[in-house]
mmCIF file of C-alpha atoms in Angstrom:
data_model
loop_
_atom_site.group_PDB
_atom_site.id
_atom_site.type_symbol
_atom_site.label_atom_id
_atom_site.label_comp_id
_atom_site.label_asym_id
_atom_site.label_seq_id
_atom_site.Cartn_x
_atom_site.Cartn_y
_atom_site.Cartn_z
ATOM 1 C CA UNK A 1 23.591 0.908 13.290
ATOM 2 C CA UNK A 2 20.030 1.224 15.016
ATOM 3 C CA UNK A 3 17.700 -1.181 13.678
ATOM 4 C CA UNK A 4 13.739 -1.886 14.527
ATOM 5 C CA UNK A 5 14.751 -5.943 14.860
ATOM 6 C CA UNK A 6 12.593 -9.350 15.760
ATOM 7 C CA UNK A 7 15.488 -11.365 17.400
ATOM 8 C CA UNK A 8 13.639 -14.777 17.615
ATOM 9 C CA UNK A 9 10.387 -16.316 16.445
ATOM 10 C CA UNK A 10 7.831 -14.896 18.718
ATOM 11 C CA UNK A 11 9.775 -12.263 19.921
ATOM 12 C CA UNK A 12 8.577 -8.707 20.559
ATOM 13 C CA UNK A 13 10.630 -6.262 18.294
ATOM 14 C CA UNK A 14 13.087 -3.546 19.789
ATOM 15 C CA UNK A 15 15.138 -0.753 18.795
ATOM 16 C CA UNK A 16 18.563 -2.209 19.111
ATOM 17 C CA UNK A 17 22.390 -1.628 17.697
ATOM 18 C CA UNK A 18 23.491 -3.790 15.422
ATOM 19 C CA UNK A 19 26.296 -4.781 13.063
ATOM 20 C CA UNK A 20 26.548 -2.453 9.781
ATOM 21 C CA UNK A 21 25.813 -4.639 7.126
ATOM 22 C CA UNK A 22 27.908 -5.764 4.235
ATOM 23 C CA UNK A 23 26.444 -6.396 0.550
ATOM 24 C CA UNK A 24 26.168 -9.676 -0.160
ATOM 25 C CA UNK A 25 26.395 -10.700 -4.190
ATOM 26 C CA UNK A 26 23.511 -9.258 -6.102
ATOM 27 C CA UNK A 27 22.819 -6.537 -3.563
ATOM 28 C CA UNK A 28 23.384 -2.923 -2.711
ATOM 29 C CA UNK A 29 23.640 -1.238 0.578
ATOM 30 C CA UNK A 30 21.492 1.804 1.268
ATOM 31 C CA UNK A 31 21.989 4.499 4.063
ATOM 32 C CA UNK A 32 18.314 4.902 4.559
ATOM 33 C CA UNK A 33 16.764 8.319 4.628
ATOM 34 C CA UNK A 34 12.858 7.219 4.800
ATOM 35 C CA UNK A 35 10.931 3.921 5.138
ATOM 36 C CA UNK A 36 7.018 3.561 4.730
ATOM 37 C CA UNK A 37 4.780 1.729 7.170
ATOM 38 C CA UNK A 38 1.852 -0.905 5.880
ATOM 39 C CA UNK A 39 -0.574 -2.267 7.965
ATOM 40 C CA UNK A 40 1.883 -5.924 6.730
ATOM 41 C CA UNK A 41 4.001 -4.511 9.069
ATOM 42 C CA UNK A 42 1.571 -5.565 12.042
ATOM 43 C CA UNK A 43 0.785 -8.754 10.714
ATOM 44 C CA UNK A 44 4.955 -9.379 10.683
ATOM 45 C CA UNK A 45 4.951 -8.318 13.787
ATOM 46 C CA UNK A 46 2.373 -11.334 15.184
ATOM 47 C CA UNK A 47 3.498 -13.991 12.740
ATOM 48 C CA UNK A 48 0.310 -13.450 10.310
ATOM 49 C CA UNK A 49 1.597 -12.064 7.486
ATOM 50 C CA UNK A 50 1.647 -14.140 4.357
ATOM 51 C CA UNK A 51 5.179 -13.479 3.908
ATOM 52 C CA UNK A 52 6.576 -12.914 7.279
ATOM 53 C CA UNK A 53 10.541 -13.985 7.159
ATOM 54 C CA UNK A 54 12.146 -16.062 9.504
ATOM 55 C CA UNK A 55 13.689 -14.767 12.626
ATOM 56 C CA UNK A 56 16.035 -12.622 13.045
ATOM 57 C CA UNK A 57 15.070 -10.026 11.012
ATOM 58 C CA UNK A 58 14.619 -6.190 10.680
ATOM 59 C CA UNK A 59 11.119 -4.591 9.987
ATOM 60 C CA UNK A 60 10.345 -2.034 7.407
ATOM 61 C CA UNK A 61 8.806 -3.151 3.643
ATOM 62 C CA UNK A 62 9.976 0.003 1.960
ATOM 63 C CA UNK A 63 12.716 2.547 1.951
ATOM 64 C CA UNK A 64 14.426 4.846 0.329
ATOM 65 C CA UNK A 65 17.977 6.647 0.496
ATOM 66 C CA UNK A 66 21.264 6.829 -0.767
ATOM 67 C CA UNK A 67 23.352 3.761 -2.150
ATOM 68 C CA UNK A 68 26.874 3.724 -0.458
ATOM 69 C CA UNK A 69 28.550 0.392 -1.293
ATOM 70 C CA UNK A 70 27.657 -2.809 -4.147
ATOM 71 C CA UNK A 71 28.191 -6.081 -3.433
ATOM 72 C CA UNK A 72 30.027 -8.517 -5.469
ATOM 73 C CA UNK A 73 28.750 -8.740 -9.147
ATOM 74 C CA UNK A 74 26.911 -5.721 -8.966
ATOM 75 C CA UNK A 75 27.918 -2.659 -11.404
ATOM 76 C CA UNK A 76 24.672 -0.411 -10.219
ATOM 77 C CA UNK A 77 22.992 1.658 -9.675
ATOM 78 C CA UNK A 78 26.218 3.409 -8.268
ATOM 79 C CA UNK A 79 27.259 4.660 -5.332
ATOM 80 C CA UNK A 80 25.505 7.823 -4.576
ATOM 81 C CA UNK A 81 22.311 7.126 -6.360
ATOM 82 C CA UNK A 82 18.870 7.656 -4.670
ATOM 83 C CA UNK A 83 16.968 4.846 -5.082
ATOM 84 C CA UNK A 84 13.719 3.446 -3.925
ATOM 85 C CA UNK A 85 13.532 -0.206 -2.843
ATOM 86 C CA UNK A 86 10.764 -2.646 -1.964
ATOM 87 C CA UNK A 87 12.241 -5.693 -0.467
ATOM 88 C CA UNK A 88 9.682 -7.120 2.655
ATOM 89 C CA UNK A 89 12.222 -6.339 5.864
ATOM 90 C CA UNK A 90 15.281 -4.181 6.350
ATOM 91 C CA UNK A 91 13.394 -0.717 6.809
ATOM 92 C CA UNK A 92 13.261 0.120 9.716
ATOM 93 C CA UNK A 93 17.286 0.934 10.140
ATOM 94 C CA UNK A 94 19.873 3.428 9.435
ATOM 95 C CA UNK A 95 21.182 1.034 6.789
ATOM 96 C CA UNK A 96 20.042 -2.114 4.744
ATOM 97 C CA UNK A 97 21.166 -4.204 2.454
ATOM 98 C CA UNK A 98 18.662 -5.208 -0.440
ATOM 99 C CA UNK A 99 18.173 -6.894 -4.405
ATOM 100 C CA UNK A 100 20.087 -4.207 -6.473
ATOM 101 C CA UNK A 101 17.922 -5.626 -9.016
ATOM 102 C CA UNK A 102 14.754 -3.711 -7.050
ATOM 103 C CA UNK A 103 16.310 -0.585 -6.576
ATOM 104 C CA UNK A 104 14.302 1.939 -8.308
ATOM 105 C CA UNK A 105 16.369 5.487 -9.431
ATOM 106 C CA UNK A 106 14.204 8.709 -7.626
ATOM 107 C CA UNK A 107 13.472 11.378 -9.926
ATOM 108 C CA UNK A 108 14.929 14.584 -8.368
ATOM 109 C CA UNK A 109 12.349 16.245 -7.176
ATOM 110 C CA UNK A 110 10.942 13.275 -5.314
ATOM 111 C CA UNK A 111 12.281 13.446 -1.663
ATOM 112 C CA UNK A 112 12.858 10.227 0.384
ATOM 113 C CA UNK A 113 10.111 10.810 2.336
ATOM 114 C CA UNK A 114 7.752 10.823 -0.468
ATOM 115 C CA UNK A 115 9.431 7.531 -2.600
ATOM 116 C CA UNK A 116 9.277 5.925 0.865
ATOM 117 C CA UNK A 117 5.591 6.263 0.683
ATOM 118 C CA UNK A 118 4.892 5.357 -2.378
ATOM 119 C CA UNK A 119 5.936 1.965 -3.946
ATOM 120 C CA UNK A 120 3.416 -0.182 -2.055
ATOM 121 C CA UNK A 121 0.491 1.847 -1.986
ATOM 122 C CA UNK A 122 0.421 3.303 -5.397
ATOM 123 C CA UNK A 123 1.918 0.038 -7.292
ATOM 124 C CA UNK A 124 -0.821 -1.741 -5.447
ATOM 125 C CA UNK A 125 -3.546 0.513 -6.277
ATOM 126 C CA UNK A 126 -2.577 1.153 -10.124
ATOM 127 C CA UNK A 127 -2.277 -2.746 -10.698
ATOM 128 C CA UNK A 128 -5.290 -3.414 -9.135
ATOM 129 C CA UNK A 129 -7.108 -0.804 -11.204
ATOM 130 C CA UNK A 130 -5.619 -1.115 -14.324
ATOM 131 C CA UNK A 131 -3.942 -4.418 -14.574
ATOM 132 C CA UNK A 132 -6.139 -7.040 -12.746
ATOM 133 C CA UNK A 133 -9.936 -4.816 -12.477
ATOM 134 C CA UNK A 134 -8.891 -3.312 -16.062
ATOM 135 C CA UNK A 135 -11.082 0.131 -14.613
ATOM 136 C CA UNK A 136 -12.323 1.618 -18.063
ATOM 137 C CA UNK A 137 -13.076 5.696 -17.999
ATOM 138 C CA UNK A 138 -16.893 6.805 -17.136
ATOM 139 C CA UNK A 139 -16.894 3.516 -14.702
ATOM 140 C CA UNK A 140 -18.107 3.803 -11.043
ATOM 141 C CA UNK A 141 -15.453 2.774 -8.831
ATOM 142 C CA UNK A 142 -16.278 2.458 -5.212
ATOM 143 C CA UNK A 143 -13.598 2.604 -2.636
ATOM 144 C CA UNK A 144 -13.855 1.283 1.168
ATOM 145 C CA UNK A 145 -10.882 2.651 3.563
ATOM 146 C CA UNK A 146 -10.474 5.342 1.474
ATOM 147 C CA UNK A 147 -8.405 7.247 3.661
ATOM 148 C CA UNK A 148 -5.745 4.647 4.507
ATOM 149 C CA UNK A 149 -2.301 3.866 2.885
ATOM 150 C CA UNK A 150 -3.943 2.276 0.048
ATOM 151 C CA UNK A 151 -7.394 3.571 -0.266
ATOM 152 C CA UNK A 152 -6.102 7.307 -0.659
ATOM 153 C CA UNK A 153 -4.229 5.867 -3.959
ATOM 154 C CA UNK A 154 -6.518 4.161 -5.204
ATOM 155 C CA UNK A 155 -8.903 7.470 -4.921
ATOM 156 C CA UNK A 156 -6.199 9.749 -6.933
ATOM 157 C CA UNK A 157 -5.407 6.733 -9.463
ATOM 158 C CA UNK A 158 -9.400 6.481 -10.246
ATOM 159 C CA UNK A 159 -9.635 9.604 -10.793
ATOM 160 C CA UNK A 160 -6.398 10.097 -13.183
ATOM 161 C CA UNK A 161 -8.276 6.753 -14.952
ATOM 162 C CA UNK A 162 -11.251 8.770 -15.584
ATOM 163 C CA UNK A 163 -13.633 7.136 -13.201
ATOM 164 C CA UNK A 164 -16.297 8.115 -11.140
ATOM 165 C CA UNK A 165 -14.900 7.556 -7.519
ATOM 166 C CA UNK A 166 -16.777 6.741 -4.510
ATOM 167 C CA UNK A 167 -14.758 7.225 -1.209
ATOM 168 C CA UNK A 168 -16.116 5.514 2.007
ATOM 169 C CA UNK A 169 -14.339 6.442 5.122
ATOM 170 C CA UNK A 170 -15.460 6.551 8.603
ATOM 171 C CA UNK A 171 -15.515 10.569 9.992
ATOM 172 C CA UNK A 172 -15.825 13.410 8.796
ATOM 173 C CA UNK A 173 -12.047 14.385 8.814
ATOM 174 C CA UNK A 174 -10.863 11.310 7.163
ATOM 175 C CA UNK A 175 -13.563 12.038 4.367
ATOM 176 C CA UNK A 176 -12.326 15.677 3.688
ATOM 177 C CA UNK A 177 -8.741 13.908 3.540
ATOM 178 C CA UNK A 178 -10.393 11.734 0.190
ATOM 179 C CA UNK A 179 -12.220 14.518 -1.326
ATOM 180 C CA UNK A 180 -8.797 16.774 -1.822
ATOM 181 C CA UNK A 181 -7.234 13.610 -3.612
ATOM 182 C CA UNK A 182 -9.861 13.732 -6.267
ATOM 183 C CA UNK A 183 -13.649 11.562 -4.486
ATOM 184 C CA UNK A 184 -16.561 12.896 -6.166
ATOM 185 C CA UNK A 185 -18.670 11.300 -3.461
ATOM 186 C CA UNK A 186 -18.805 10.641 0.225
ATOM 187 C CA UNK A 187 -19.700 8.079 2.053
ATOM 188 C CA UNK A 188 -19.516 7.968 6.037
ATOM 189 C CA UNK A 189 -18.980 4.258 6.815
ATOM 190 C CA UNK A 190 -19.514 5.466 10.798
ATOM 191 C CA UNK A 191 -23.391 6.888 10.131
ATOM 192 C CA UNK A 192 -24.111 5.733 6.838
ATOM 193 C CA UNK A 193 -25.730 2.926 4.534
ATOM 194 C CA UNK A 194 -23.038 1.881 1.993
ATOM 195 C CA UNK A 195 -25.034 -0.143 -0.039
ATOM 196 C CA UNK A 196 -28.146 2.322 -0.083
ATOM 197 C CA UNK A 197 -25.995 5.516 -1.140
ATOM 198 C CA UNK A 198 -24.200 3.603 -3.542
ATOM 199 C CA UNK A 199 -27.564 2.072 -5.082
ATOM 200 C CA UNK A 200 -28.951 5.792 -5.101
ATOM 201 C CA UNK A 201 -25.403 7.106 -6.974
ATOM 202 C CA UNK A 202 -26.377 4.271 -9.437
ATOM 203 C CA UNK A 203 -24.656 1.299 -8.418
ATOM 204 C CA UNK A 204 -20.599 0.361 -8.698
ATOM 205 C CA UNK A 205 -18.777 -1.420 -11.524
ATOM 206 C CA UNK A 206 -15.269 -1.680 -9.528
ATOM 207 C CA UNK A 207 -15.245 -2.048 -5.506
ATOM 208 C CA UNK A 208 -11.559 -1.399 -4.041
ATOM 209 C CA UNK A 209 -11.544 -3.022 -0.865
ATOM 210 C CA UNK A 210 -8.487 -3.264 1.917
ATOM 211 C CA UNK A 211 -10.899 -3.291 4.658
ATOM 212 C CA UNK A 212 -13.108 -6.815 4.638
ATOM 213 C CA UNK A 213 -15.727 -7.818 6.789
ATOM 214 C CA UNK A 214 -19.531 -5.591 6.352
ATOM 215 C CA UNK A 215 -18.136 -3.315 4.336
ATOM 216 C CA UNK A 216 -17.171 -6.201 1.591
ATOM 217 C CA UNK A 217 -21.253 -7.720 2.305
ATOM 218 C CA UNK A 218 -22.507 -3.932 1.824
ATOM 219 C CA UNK A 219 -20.440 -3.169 -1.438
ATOM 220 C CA UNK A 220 -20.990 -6.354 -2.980
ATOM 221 C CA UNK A 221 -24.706 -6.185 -3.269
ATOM 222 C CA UNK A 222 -24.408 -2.832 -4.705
ATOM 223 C CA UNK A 223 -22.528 -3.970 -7.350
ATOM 224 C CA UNK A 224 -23.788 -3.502 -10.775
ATOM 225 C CA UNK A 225 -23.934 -6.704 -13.469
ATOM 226 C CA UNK A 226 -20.350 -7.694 -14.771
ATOM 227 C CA UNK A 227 -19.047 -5.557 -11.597
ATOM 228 C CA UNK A 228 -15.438 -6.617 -10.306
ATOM 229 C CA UNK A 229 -14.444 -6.869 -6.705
ATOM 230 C CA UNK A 230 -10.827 -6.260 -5.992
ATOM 231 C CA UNK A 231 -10.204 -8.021 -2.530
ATOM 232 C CA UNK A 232 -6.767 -5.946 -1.217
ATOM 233 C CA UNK A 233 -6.949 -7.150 2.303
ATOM 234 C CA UNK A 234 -8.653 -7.279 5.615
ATOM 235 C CA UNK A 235 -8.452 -3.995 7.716
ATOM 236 C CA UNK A 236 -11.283 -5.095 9.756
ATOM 237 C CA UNK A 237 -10.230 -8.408 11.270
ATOM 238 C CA UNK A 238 -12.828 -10.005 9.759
ATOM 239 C CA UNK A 239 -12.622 -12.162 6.107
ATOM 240 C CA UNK A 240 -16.152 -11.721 3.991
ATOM 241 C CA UNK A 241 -17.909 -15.366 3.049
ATOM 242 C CA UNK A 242 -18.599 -15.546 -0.340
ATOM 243 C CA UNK A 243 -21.671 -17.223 -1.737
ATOM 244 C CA UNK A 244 -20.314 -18.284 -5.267
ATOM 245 C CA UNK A 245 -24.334 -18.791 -6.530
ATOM 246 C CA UNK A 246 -24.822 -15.111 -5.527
ATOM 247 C CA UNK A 247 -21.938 -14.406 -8.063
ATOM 248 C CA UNK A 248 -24.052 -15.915 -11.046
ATOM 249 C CA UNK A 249 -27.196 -13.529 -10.570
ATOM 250 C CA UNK A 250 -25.363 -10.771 -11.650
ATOM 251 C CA UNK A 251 -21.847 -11.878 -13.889
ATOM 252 C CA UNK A 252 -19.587 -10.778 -10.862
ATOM 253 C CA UNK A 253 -15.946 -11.239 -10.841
ATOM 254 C CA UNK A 254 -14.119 -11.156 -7.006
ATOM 255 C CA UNK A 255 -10.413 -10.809 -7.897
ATOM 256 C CA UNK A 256 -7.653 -11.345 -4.876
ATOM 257 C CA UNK A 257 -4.736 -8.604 -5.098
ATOM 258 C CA UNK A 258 -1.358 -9.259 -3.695
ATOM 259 C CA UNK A 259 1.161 -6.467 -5.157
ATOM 260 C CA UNK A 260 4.226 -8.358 -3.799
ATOM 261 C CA UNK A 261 3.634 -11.450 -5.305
ATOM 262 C CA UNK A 262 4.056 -10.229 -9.054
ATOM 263 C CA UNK A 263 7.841 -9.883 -8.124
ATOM 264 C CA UNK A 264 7.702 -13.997 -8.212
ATOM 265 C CA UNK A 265 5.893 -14.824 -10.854
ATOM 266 C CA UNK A 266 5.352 -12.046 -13.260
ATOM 267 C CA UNK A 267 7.672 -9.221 -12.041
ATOM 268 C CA UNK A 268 6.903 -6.804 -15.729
ATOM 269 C CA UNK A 269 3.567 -6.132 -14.128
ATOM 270 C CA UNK A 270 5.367 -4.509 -11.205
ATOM 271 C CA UNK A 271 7.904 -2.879 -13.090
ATOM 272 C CA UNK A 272 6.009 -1.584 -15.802
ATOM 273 C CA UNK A 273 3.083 -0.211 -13.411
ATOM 274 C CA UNK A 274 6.041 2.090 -11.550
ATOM 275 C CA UNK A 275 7.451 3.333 -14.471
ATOM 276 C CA UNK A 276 3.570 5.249 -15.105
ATOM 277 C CA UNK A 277 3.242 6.009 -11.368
ATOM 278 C CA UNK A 278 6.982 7.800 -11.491
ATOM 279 C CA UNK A 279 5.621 9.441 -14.747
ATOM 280 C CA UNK A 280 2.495 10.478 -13.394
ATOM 281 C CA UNK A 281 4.123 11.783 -10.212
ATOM 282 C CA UNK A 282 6.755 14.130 -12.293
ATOM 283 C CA UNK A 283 3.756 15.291 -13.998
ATOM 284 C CA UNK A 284 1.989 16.355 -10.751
ATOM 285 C CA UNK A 285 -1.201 14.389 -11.227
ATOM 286 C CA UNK A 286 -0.396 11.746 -8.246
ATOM 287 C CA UNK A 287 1.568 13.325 -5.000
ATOM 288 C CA UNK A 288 1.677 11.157 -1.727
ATOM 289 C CA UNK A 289 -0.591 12.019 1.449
ATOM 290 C CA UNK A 290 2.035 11.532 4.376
ATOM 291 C CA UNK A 291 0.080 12.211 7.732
ATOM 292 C CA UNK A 292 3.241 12.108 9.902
ATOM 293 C CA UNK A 293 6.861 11.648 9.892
ATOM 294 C CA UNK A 294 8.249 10.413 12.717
ATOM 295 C CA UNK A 295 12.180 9.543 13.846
ATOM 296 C CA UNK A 296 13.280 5.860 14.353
ATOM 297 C CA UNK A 297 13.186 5.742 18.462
ATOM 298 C CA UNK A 298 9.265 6.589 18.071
ATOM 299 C CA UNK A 299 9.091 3.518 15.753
ATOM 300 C CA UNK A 300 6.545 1.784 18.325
ATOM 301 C CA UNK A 301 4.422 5.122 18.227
ATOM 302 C CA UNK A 302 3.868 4.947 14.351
ATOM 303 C CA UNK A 303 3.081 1.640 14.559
ATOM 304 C CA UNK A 304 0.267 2.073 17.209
ATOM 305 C CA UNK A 305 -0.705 4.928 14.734
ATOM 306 C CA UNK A 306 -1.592 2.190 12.338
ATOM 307 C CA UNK A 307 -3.224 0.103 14.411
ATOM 308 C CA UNK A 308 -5.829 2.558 16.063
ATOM 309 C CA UNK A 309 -6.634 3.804 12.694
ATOM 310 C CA UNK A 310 -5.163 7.478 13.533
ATOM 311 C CA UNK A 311 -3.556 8.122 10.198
ATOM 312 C CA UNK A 312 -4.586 8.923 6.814
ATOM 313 C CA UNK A 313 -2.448 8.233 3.967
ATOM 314 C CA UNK A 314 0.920 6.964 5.089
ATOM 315 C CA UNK A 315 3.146 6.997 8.397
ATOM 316 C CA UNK A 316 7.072 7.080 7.302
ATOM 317 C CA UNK A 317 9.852 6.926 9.730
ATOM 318 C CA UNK A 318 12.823 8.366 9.316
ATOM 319 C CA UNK A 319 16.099 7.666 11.056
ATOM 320 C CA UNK A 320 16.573 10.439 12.659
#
């Protein structure tokens, strides 16, 4: 099989043939029809990532496809089912072999493509929201890179929680992008004042923020009293300084969100916040924003995608 693989610590990753895997007990092997890209991906690549396996290993966080063989001890889900699968590496392949016990059944009328590009973004945008920020209906929830992987969830799942949303991209076209998924205002990071606007639309209760850096400094003193800060990640390069006293003038909460990590400690949160996201998408009112598709030997092209900021949505690769 083809495989996107990191051969040794340090290494640069290549599109080599490998081995076909075989299921090991307590996993599943997948003939992979789709796997999402996250900006995690590009930390793995340079060592940063907070999880980043040892070497060797194959990139890719999420996938979906077809389950063609169990390993020992496993009775399902059979062969044949489509399943969805977070599991940190393996992706970016014709075949893996992951934790049956993460393989998530597809609804029908959810193609690969799609369930590859939605486990991490959506699951970390409705726990966020609902879980850690508890987002109540008629709140103002302000949302920085809100045309990225994340931020584009976290517009639609605001808006199917009754907030008021208020995307902050940088362009025009990116902006457009979060108005169809539901923004009731704009905010042009690029030519704009992000705390002024959002001080003028009345302050914000819940800031969504994957990007760091000004943005965090901007959206933080527009925060209104009791206001929680949901700290995703750091898009910009840059990690926001808190000053805890500045915290006590107004009864703010700044809450760290890493989706993964319920798997180890508290995996119901995880489990529990996919079974409403499937619902939701059978019911039409969530539906993924996939800016391109491209095959497995353009696997360094989607990448650089990510890292010059030239998607919206998600990038999904696809093995042929």
């Amino acid at each position: 099989m083809r495989a996107f693989h990191i051969e040794s610590a340090g290494a640069e990753p290549a599109l080599c043939t490998l081995p076909d895997p075989e299921p090991g007990p307590g996993e599943l092997r997948l003939r992979i029809g789709a796997c999402g890209l996250n900006f995690a991906d590009l930390l793995m690549m340079s060592g940063d990532y907070q999880d980043t396996p040892e070497a060797p290993f194959t990139l890719g966080m999420e996938v979906a496809g077809t389950v063609d063989a169990l390993g020992p001890g496993v009775d399902g889900p059979a062969t044949g089912t489509r399943v969805a699968v977070f599991a940190g590496q393996g992706g970016l392949a014709e075949m893996g072999c992951f934790p049956a016990e993460r393989a998530v059944p597809l609804p029908d009328a959810m193609s690969d493509i799609d369930a590859a590009a939605f486990q991490i973004a959506y699951g970390t945008s409705h726990v966020a929201l609902a879980h850690t920020a508890r987002l109540q209906p008629g709140e103002t929830l302000l949302v920085l890179g809100a045309a990225g992987g994340v931020g584009l969830t976290a517009v639609e799942i605001g808006k199917v929680m009754g907030a008021r949303v208020i995307a902050c991209a940088r362009g025009a076209t990116k902006l457009a992008v979060a108005e169809r998924a539901g923004a009731d205002h704009l905010i042009d990071a690029e030519t704009q004042d992000i705390r002024a606007e959002c001080k003028r639309l009345g302050g914000v209760d819940v800031v969504y923020d994957p990007v760091g850096g000004d943005q965090f400094e901007a959206a933080f003193r527009a925060t209104n009293p009791e206001g929680r800060l949901l700290t995703i990640g750091f898009a910009s390069g840059k990690m926001p300084q808190i000053k805890p006293n500045h915290l006590l003038v107004k009864n703010l909460s700044v809450m760290g969100l890493y989706w993964g990590g319920f798997l180890k400690f508290r995996p119901s949160v995880v489990t529990d916040s996919l079974a409403t996201l499937m619902r939701w998408y059978e019911e039409g009112r969530i539906k993924p924003h996939v800016s391109h598709v491209l095959p497995l030997e353009r696997v360094s092209e989607a990448l650089d995608l990510l890292r010059a900021r030239k998607s919206t949505g998600k990038v999904v690769v696809t093995p042929r």
